[in-house]
Amino acid sequence: MLNSQLFTGVWLRWQAITLGERFVCANIICIPIWWVLGLFEYLPFLLLGMVGAYEVWRYGKFRLTSPQLPVITLLVFGMYQLGRLLVLRVVYFQYGTINISDILILSFCPAIWLWYIQSNKIKIRLEVVAWACTISVLQIITFWLLLQFVIPETVFWPPKLRTVSGLLTGKGVGEANKNYYLLPFLARTLIEDFNRFSFFFIFPEFFAVFVGFISLVALEIKNRLQSSLLLVACVFLLFLSATRIVWVALPLVIGLRYVFIALSKRWGPQVVILLVAIASFITFSLPPATNAIFGKVTGSIEAVNSVRADSSEVRFEIYRQTWLGVLEDPFWGYMSKGEAISATKSSSVGSHSAILGSLLYRTGVFGTLMFAVFWVSLFLWLYATRAERPLIAFTMMSFYTLVAPTLALVYDMPISSLLLLLSIAIGQPPLKTQRKMRHA
């Protein structure tokens, strides 16, 4: 009954939600503004600064309790990277593409955010996040309609409109992804009259990750009509993103979600094991079924890769040379990306994979093991507190894990951590807090 007081018709009642929910809701709705400002690269730090300033003003300090294992391991991972960087610069006078600000934003900033969420038991109601995500999807679809029928794409392509931060810094076309508005991202069509879009984000791949997050939120909505409509809209937007790994990973995560639900029921484990046994027998014991299944899987992979065949060839070469680089220096890795594979600046050795490139190639086996300990400890903490949260936190971790082999942006994109942190914070606030907010 408390949640029924959140809305007046289709509108969210601002006075009925907590301050944290207002903060989250406002930032999701204001994604187009952050895009216009061109500040996505610094957004986690800026938002953390806002929260820190409020904490000091309201309480006289930044409220933190003793850090738990996920926070400690992520901080250790950040200190390991920072220490290597300082040794290379001070002792060996070597400079790479990774700098101190990258380490602070990609490792230390998420660690402090997670520390703050755990310390203050931050809970953001799913209904609030779902409403904000619905508004965001409507913004994107409206913008797409304008681009299709009103605004000519020559306004954006080739890149000539600078973001606000691009104007202030004066950076040129070499930094087009960060300092220019790119719509569409590439001047090519996947299917006639359909271009590849990044919309309010720097890369179409991260746009796909964002839409994947909204898809997983849609699955948690109890209103089936709203859930279905939001999911259908997300499928359409994922088509526009042309991000193949998300096309493959998201259905797998959705399937895993229903397996989790089945396992939570009395007869769930037995039914799942029985189905797996039957599927395994049919697949591996009956030759006609085996041939049909393997043929279908192979055909699906080839169909997905054929969407952008030239991109697939470049990626395979990137992965091959990256793996060779890892074998040359497996323990410590490199603090920079390698040479370019194609004319595209971003297509270089050590790119296009969070696991092979961002972790193994750039941090070595030692750094990768540290990050793995953090990832496992985070999952165990989520499992220990599973009664307080829906499945979105687990499905997002699964989603990030599945796309990580061929998508570096789940680690390298600063705002990617914000989506994971938000999924961790989604839950039901304590009843006492809800009662207070009813009288706000």
Coordinates of C-alpha atoms in Angstrom, one line a residue:
M1 CA 0.0 0.0 0.0
L2 CA 2.9 2.3 0.7
N3 CA 4.2 1.9 -2.9
S4 CA 0.7 2.7 -4.3
Q5 CA 1.3 6.2 -2.8
L6 CA 4.3 6.8 -5.1
F7 CA 2.3 7.8 -8.1
T8 CA -0.5 10.1 -9.2
G9 CA -1.7 8.5 -12.3
V10 CA 1.4 7.9 -14.4
W11 CA 3.4 10.6 -12.6
L12 CA 5.8 10.0 -9.8
R13 CA 5.0 11.9 -6.6
W14 CA 8.3 13.7 -5.8
Q15 CA 7.5 14.3 -2.2
A16 CA 6.8 10.6 -1.6
I17 CA 10.3 9.4 -2.4
T18 CA 13.5 9.6 -0.4
L19 CA 16.4 12.0 -1.1
G20 CA 18.5 9.1 -2.5
E21 CA 15.6 8.1 -4.9
R22 CA 15.3 11.7 -6.0
F23 CA 19.0 11.8 -6.8
V24 CA 18.9 8.6 -8.8
C25 CA 15.7 9.5 -10.6
A26 CA 16.9 13.0 -11.6
N27 CA 20.2 11.8 -13.0
I28 CA 18.6 9.1 -15.1
I29 CA 16.1 11.6 -16.5
C30 CA 18.9 14.1 -17.1
I31 CA 21.1 11.8 -19.1
P32 CA 20.5 14.0 -22.2
I33 CA 21.9 17.0 -20.2
W34 CA 25.0 15.1 -19.2
W35 CA 25.4 14.2 -22.9
V36 CA 25.1 17.8 -24.0
L37 CA 27.7 18.9 -21.4
G38 CA 30.0 16.1 -22.5
L39 CA 30.8 15.1 -18.9
F40 CA 30.2 11.3 -18.9
E41 CA 33.9 10.7 -18.4
Y42 CA 33.9 12.5 -15.1
L43 CA 30.3 11.7 -14.0
P44 CA 31.0 9.1 -11.2
F45 CA 33.5 11.6 -9.6
L46 CA 31.1 14.6 -10.0
L47 CA 28.1 12.7 -8.5
L48 CA 30.3 11.4 -5.6
G49 CA 31.4 15.0 -5.0
M50 CA 27.8 16.2 -4.8
V51 CA 27.0 13.4 -2.3
G52 CA 30.1 14.2 -0.3
A53 CA 29.3 17.9 -0.2
Y54 CA 25.8 17.1 1.1
E55 CA 27.1 14.7 3.7
V56 CA 29.5 17.2 5.1
W57 CA 26.9 20.0 5.1
R58 CA 24.2 17.8 6.6
Y59 CA 26.2 15.6 9.1
G60 CA 29.6 17.4 9.3
K61 CA 31.4 14.3 7.8
F62 CA 31.2 11.7 5.1
R63 CA 29.5 8.8 6.9
L64 CA 31.4 5.6 6.4
T65 CA 31.6 2.4 8.5
S66 CA 34.4 -0.2 8.4
P67 CA 34.8 -1.4 4.8
Q68 CA 33.6 -4.8 3.9
L69 CA 35.6 -7.3 1.7
P70 CA 34.4 -6.2 -1.7
V71 CA 35.4 -2.6 -0.9
I72 CA 38.8 -3.6 0.5
T73 CA 39.6 -5.8 -2.5
L74 CA 38.7 -3.1 -5.1
L75 CA 40.8 -0.5 -3.2
V76 CA 43.7 -3.0 -3.2
F77 CA 43.3 -3.4 -6.9
G78 CA 43.3 0.3 -7.4
M79 CA 46.4 0.7 -5.2
Y80 CA 48.2 -2.0 -7.2
Q81 CA 47.5 -0.2 -10.5
L82 CA 48.5 3.2 -9.0
G83 CA 51.7 1.7 -7.5
R84 CA 52.7 0.2 -10.9
L85 CA 52.0 3.4 -12.7
L86 CA 54.2 5.4 -10.2
V87 CA 57.1 2.9 -10.4
L88 CA 57.0 3.0 -14.2
R89 CA 57.0 6.8 -14.3
V90 CA 59.4 7.6 -11.5
V91 CA 61.9 4.7 -11.8
Y92 CA 61.8 3.7 -15.5
F93 CA 60.5 7.0 -17.0
Q94 CA 57.8 5.1 -19.0
Y95 CA 54.5 6.8 -19.9
G96 CA 51.5 5.0 -21.3
T97 CA 47.8 5.7 -22.2
I98 CA 46.7 4.9 -18.7
N99 CA 47.0 7.8 -16.3
I100 CA 46.3 8.5 -12.6
S101 CA 42.8 10.0 -13.3
D102 CA 41.8 6.8 -15.1
I103 CA 42.7 4.7 -12.1
L104 CA 41.0 7.1 -9.7
I105 CA 37.7 7.1 -11.7
L106 CA 37.7 3.4 -12.7
S107 CA 38.8 1.8 -9.4
F108 CA 38.8 4.2 -6.4
C109 CA 35.6 6.0 -7.2
P110 CA 33.4 2.9 -7.6
A111 CA 35.0 1.5 -4.4
I112 CA 34.0 4.6 -2.4
W113 CA 30.5 4.5 -3.9
L114 CA 30.1 0.9 -2.9
W115 CA 31.5 1.7 0.6
Y116 CA 29.0 4.5 0.9
I117 CA 26.1 2.2 -0.2
Q118 CA 27.0 -0.5 2.2
S119 CA 27.8 1.9 5.1
N120 CA 24.4 3.7 4.9
K121 CA 22.4 0.7 3.7
I122 CA 21.1 2.7 0.7
K123 CA 17.9 1.3 -0.8
I124 CA 16.3 2.6 -4.0
R125 CA 12.8 1.3 -4.7
L126 CA 12.5 -0.6 -8.0
E127 CA 9.3 1.3 -8.9
V128 CA 11.2 4.6 -8.8
V129 CA 14.1 3.3 -11.0
A130 CA 11.6 1.7 -13.4
W131 CA 9.7 5.0 -13.8
A132 CA 12.9 6.9 -14.5
C133 CA 14.0 4.2 -17.0
T134 CA 10.7 4.4 -18.8
I135 CA 11.1 8.2 -19.1
S136 CA 14.6 7.7 -20.5
V137 CA 13.4 5.2 -23.1
L138 CA 10.7 7.6 -24.2
Q139 CA 13.3 10.3 -24.5
I140 CA 15.5 8.1 -26.7
I141 CA 12.6 6.9 -28.9
T142 CA 11.4 10.5 -29.3
F143 CA 14.9 11.6 -30.3
W144 CA 15.1 8.7 -32.8
L145 CA 11.8 9.8 -34.4
L146 CA 13.1 13.3 -34.7
L147 CA 16.3 12.0 -36.3
Q148 CA 14.3 9.9 -38.7
F149 CA 11.8 12.4 -39.9
V150 CA 12.8 15.9 -38.8
I151 CA 16.5 16.4 -38.2
P152 CA 18.9 15.6 -41.1
E153 CA 21.8 13.4 -40.0
T154 CA 24.2 15.8 -41.8
V155 CA 23.7 18.0 -38.7
F156 CA 25.8 15.5 -36.7
W157 CA 27.8 13.5 -39.3
P158 CA 30.5 14.1 -40.2
P159 CA 31.3 15.3 -36.7
K160 CA 31.1 19.1 -36.4
L161 CA 29.0 19.9 -33.3
R162 CA 31.2 20.0 -30.2
T163 CA 30.0 19.2 -26.7
V164 CA 30.2 21.9 -24.1
S165 CA 33.3 20.4 -22.5
G166 CA 34.7 20.0 -26.0
L167 CA 34.3 23.7 -26.6
L168 CA 35.9 24.6 -23.3
T169 CA 38.9 22.3 -23.8
G170 CA 39.3 22.9 -27.5
K171 CA 40.1 19.3 -28.3
G172 CA 39.9 18.3 -32.0
V173 CA 38.5 15.5 -34.1
G174 CA 41.1 13.1 -32.7
E175 CA 38.9 12.9 -29.6
A176 CA 35.6 12.8 -31.6
N177 CA 34.0 10.1 -29.4
K178 CA 34.2 12.4 -26.3
N179 CA 34.0 15.9 -27.7
Y180 CA 31.5 15.8 -30.6
Y181 CA 27.9 14.7 -30.9
L182 CA 27.9 11.6 -33.1
L183 CA 24.5 10.6 -34.6
P184 CA 24.6 8.2 -36.2
F185 CA 27.8 6.7 -34.7
L186 CA 28.8 5.2 -38.1
A187 CA 27.8 6.3 -41.6
R188 CA 26.6 2.9 -42.6
T189 CA 23.3 1.0 -42.5
L190 CA 22.6 -2.4 -41.0
I191 CA 19.3 -2.8 -42.8
E192 CA 18.0 -0.3 -45.3
D193 CA 17.1 3.0 -43.6
F194 CA 18.4 2.0 -40.2
N195 CA 21.7 3.4 -38.9
R196 CA 23.7 2.5 -35.9
F197 CA 23.1 5.0 -33.0
S198 CA 24.7 5.8 -29.7
F199 CA 22.0 8.4 -28.9
F200 CA 22.9 10.1 -25.5
F201 CA 26.0 8.1 -25.0
I202 CA 29.6 8.2 -26.3
F203 CA 29.6 4.7 -27.8
P204 CA 26.7 2.5 -29.3
E205 CA 28.1 -0.4 -27.3
F206 CA 27.6 1.3 -24.0
F207 CA 24.2 2.5 -25.2
A208 CA 23.4 -1.2 -25.7
V209 CA 24.6 -2.0 -22.1
F210 CA 22.3 0.8 -20.7
V211 CA 19.4 -0.6 -22.6
G212 CA 20.3 -4.1 -21.4
F213 CA 20.1 -2.8 -17.8
I214 CA 16.6 -1.3 -18.5
S215 CA 15.6 -4.7 -20.0
L216 CA 16.5 -6.4 -16.7
V217 CA 14.7 -3.8 -14.7
A218 CA 11.6 -4.4 -16.9
L219 CA 11.6 -8.0 -16.0
E220 CA 11.3 -7.1 -12.3
I221 CA 8.2 -4.9 -12.8
K222 CA 5.1 -6.5 -11.4
N223 CA 2.8 -4.6 -13.8
R224 CA 2.9 -7.0 -16.8
L225 CA 1.7 -4.4 -19.3
Q226 CA 4.3 -1.9 -18.3
S227 CA 7.0 -4.7 -18.2
S228 CA 6.0 -6.0 -21.6
L229 CA 5.9 -2.6 -23.3
L230 CA 9.2 -1.5 -21.8
L231 CA 10.9 -4.8 -22.8
V232 CA 9.6 -4.5 -26.4
A233 CA 10.9 -1.0 -26.7
C234 CA 14.3 -2.2 -25.4
V235 CA 14.5 -4.9 -28.0
F236 CA 13.9 -2.3 -30.7
L237 CA 16.6 0.0 -29.3
L238 CA 19.1 -2.9 -29.0
F239 CA 18.5 -3.5 -32.7
L240 CA 19.5 0.1 -33.4
S241 CA 22.7 -0.3 -31.3
A242 CA 24.0 -3.2 -33.5
T243 CA 26.0 -4.5 -30.6
R244 CA 26.3 -8.2 -31.2
I245 CA 27.6 -9.4 -27.8
V246 CA 24.6 -7.8 -26.1
W247 CA 22.3 -9.6 -28.6
V248 CA 23.8 -12.9 -27.5
A249 CA 24.4 -12.2 -23.7
L250 CA 21.0 -10.6 -22.8
P251 CA 18.8 -13.7 -23.8
L252 CA 21.2 -15.9 -21.8
V253 CA 20.9 -13.7 -18.7
I254 CA 17.2 -13.7 -19.0
G255 CA 17.2 -17.5 -19.2
L256 CA 19.5 -17.7 -16.2
R257 CA 17.1 -15.4 -14.3
Y258 CA 14.3 -17.9 -14.7
V259 CA 16.6 -20.7 -13.7
F260 CA 17.3 -18.8 -10.5
I261 CA 13.6 -18.4 -9.9
A262 CA 13.1 -22.1 -10.4
L263 CA 15.9 -23.0 -8.0
S264 CA 14.2 -21.0 -5.3
K265 CA 11.1 -23.1 -5.4
R266 CA 10.6 -26.4 -3.7
W267 CA 10.8 -28.6 -6.8
G268 CA 13.0 -26.2 -8.7
P269 CA 16.4 -28.0 -8.5
Q270 CA 15.0 -31.4 -9.4
V271 CA 13.1 -30.0 -12.4
V272 CA 16.2 -28.1 -13.6
I273 CA 18.5 -31.1 -13.3
L274 CA 15.9 -33.3 -15.1
L275 CA 15.6 -30.9 -18.0
V276 CA 19.4 -30.6 -18.2
A277 CA 19.8 -34.4 -18.2
I278 CA 17.1 -34.7 -20.9
A279 CA 18.7 -32.0 -23.1
S280 CA 22.1 -33.5 -22.7
F281 CA 20.9 -36.9 -23.7
I282 CA 19.1 -35.6 -26.8
T283 CA 22.0 -33.4 -27.8
F284 CA 24.8 -35.9 -27.4
S285 CA 23.2 -39.3 -27.9
L286 CA 21.0 -38.8 -30.9
P287 CA 23.0 -37.9 -34.0
P288 CA 20.2 -36.2 -35.9
A289 CA 19.4 -34.0 -33.0
T290 CA 23.1 -33.3 -32.4
N291 CA 23.7 -32.2 -36.0
A292 CA 20.6 -30.1 -36.1
I293 CA 21.5 -28.2 -32.8
F294 CA 25.1 -27.6 -33.8
G295 CA 24.1 -26.5 -37.2
K296 CA 21.6 -24.1 -35.7
V297 CA 24.2 -22.7 -33.3
T298 CA 26.9 -22.3 -36.0
G299 CA 24.4 -20.6 -38.3
S300 CA 23.3 -18.2 -35.6
I301 CA 26.9 -17.2 -34.8
E302 CA 27.7 -16.7 -38.5
A303 CA 24.5 -14.6 -38.9
V304 CA 25.4 -12.4 -36.0
N305 CA 29.0 -11.9 -37.2
S306 CA 27.8 -11.2 -40.8
V307 CA 26.1 -8.0 -39.5
R308 CA 29.5 -6.3 -39.5
A309 CA 31.8 -8.9 -41.0
D310 CA 34.7 -6.4 -41.4
S311 CA 34.5 -5.6 -37.7
S312 CA 34.6 -9.3 -36.8
E313 CA 37.8 -9.8 -38.8
V314 CA 39.5 -6.8 -37.0
R315 CA 38.4 -8.0 -33.6
F316 CA 39.8 -11.5 -34.1
E317 CA 43.1 -10.0 -35.1
I318 CA 43.0 -7.8 -32.0
Y319 CA 42.4 -10.7 -29.7
R320 CA 45.1 -12.8 -31.4
Q321 CA 47.8 -10.1 -31.0
T322 CA 46.6 -9.2 -27.5
W323 CA 46.9 -12.8 -26.4
L324 CA 50.4 -13.0 -27.8
G325 CA 51.2 -9.8 -25.8
V326 CA 49.9 -11.4 -22.7
L327 CA 52.1 -14.4 -23.2
E328 CA 55.2 -12.2 -23.5
D329 CA 54.5 -10.5 -20.1
P330 CA 51.9 -12.5 -18.3
F331 CA 52.5 -11.4 -14.7
W332 CA 52.6 -7.6 -14.9
G333 CA 51.1 -6.7 -18.2
Y334 CA 51.3 -3.3 -19.9
M335 CA 50.1 0.1 -18.7
S336 CA 49.1 1.1 -22.2
K337 CA 47.4 -0.2 -25.3
G338 CA 49.5 -1.6 -28.1
E339 CA 49.8 -0.6 -31.7
A340 CA 46.8 0.0 -33.9
I341 CA 45.3 -2.9 -35.9
S342 CA 43.3 -0.9 -38.4
A343 CA 42.9 2.7 -39.4
T344 CA 40.5 3.2 -36.5
K345 CA 42.4 4.6 -33.5
S346 CA 40.4 2.6 -31.0
S347 CA 41.2 -0.7 -32.8
S348 CA 44.5 -1.4 -31.1
V349 CA 46.1 -4.3 -29.3
G350 CA 44.7 -4.6 -25.8
S351 CA 41.3 -3.2 -26.7
H352 CA 37.7 -4.5 -27.2
S353 CA 37.8 -6.9 -24.3
A354 CA 37.5 -6.3 -20.6
I355 CA 39.0 -9.6 -19.6
L356 CA 41.7 -10.1 -22.2
G357 CA 42.5 -6.4 -22.8
S358 CA 41.6 -4.3 -19.8
L359 CA 42.6 -6.9 -17.2
L360 CA 45.1 -9.5 -18.5
Y361 CA 46.9 -7.3 -21.0
R362 CA 47.0 -4.1 -18.9
T363 CA 47.2 -5.4 -15.3
G364 CA 48.7 -8.9 -15.8
V365 CA 47.8 -12.1 -14.0
F366 CA 48.4 -10.5 -10.6
G367 CA 46.0 -7.6 -11.3
T368 CA 43.4 -9.9 -12.9
L369 CA 43.4 -12.2 -9.8
M370 CA 42.9 -9.2 -7.6
F371 CA 39.9 -8.1 -9.6
A372 CA 38.5 -11.7 -9.7
V373 CA 38.7 -11.7 -5.9
F374 CA 36.7 -8.5 -5.8
W375 CA 34.1 -9.8 -8.2
V376 CA 33.6 -13.1 -6.3
S377 CA 33.5 -11.3 -2.9
L378 CA 30.9 -8.9 -4.3
F379 CA 28.7 -11.8 -5.5
L380 CA 29.0 -13.5 -2.1
W381 CA 28.0 -10.3 -0.3
L382 CA 25.0 -9.9 -2.6
Y383 CA 24.0 -13.5 -1.9
A384 CA 24.3 -13.0 1.8
T385 CA 22.0 -10.0 1.6
R386 CA 19.7 -11.6 -1.0
A387 CA 16.6 -11.2 1.1
E388 CA 16.8 -7.4 0.8
R389 CA 17.0 -7.2 -3.0
P390 CA 15.4 -8.4 -6.2
L391 CA 17.3 -10.4 -8.8
I392 CA 18.5 -7.4 -10.7
A393 CA 21.8 -7.2 -8.9
F394 CA 22.6 -10.9 -9.8
T395 CA 21.4 -10.6 -13.4
M396 CA 23.5 -7.4 -13.9
M397 CA 26.6 -9.1 -12.6
S398 CA 25.9 -12.0 -14.9
F399 CA 25.3 -9.6 -17.8
Y400 CA 28.5 -7.8 -17.3
T401 CA 30.4 -11.1 -17.0
L402 CA 29.0 -12.4 -20.2
V403 CA 29.7 -9.3 -22.3
A404 CA 33.2 -8.7 -20.8
P405 CA 35.1 -11.1 -23.1
T406 CA 34.4 -8.9 -26.2
L407 CA 33.4 -5.6 -24.7
A408 CA 35.9 -3.5 -22.8
L409 CA 33.4 -0.7 -22.0
V410 CA 31.9 -2.6 -19.0
Y411 CA 35.2 -1.7 -17.3
D412 CA 36.8 1.2 -19.3
M413 CA 33.6 3.3 -19.5
P414 CA 33.5 5.4 -16.2
I415 CA 29.7 5.4 -16.0
S416 CA 29.4 1.6 -16.4
S417 CA 30.1 1.2 -12.7
L418 CA 27.1 3.4 -11.9
L419 CA 24.7 1.0 -13.5
L420 CA 26.1 -1.9 -11.5
L421 CA 26.1 0.2 -8.3
L422 CA 22.5 1.2 -9.0
S423 CA 21.4 -2.4 -9.4
I424 CA 23.1 -3.2 -6.1
A425 CA 21.2 -0.4 -4.4
I426 CA 17.8 -1.4 -5.7
G427 CA 15.7 -2.8 -2.8
Q428 CA 13.0 -2.1 -0.4
P429 CA 13.8 0.7 2.1
P430 CA 13.2 -0.1 5.8
L431 CA 9.5 0.3 6.8
K432 CA 10.5 3.1 9.3
T433 CA 11.9 5.2 6.4
Q434 CA 8.9 4.6 4.3
R435 CA 6.5 5.8 7.0
K436 CA 8.6 9.0 7.4
M437 CA 8.4 9.7 3.7
R438 CA 4.6 9.4 3.7
H439 CA 4.5 12.6 5.7
A440 CA 7.2 14.4 3.7

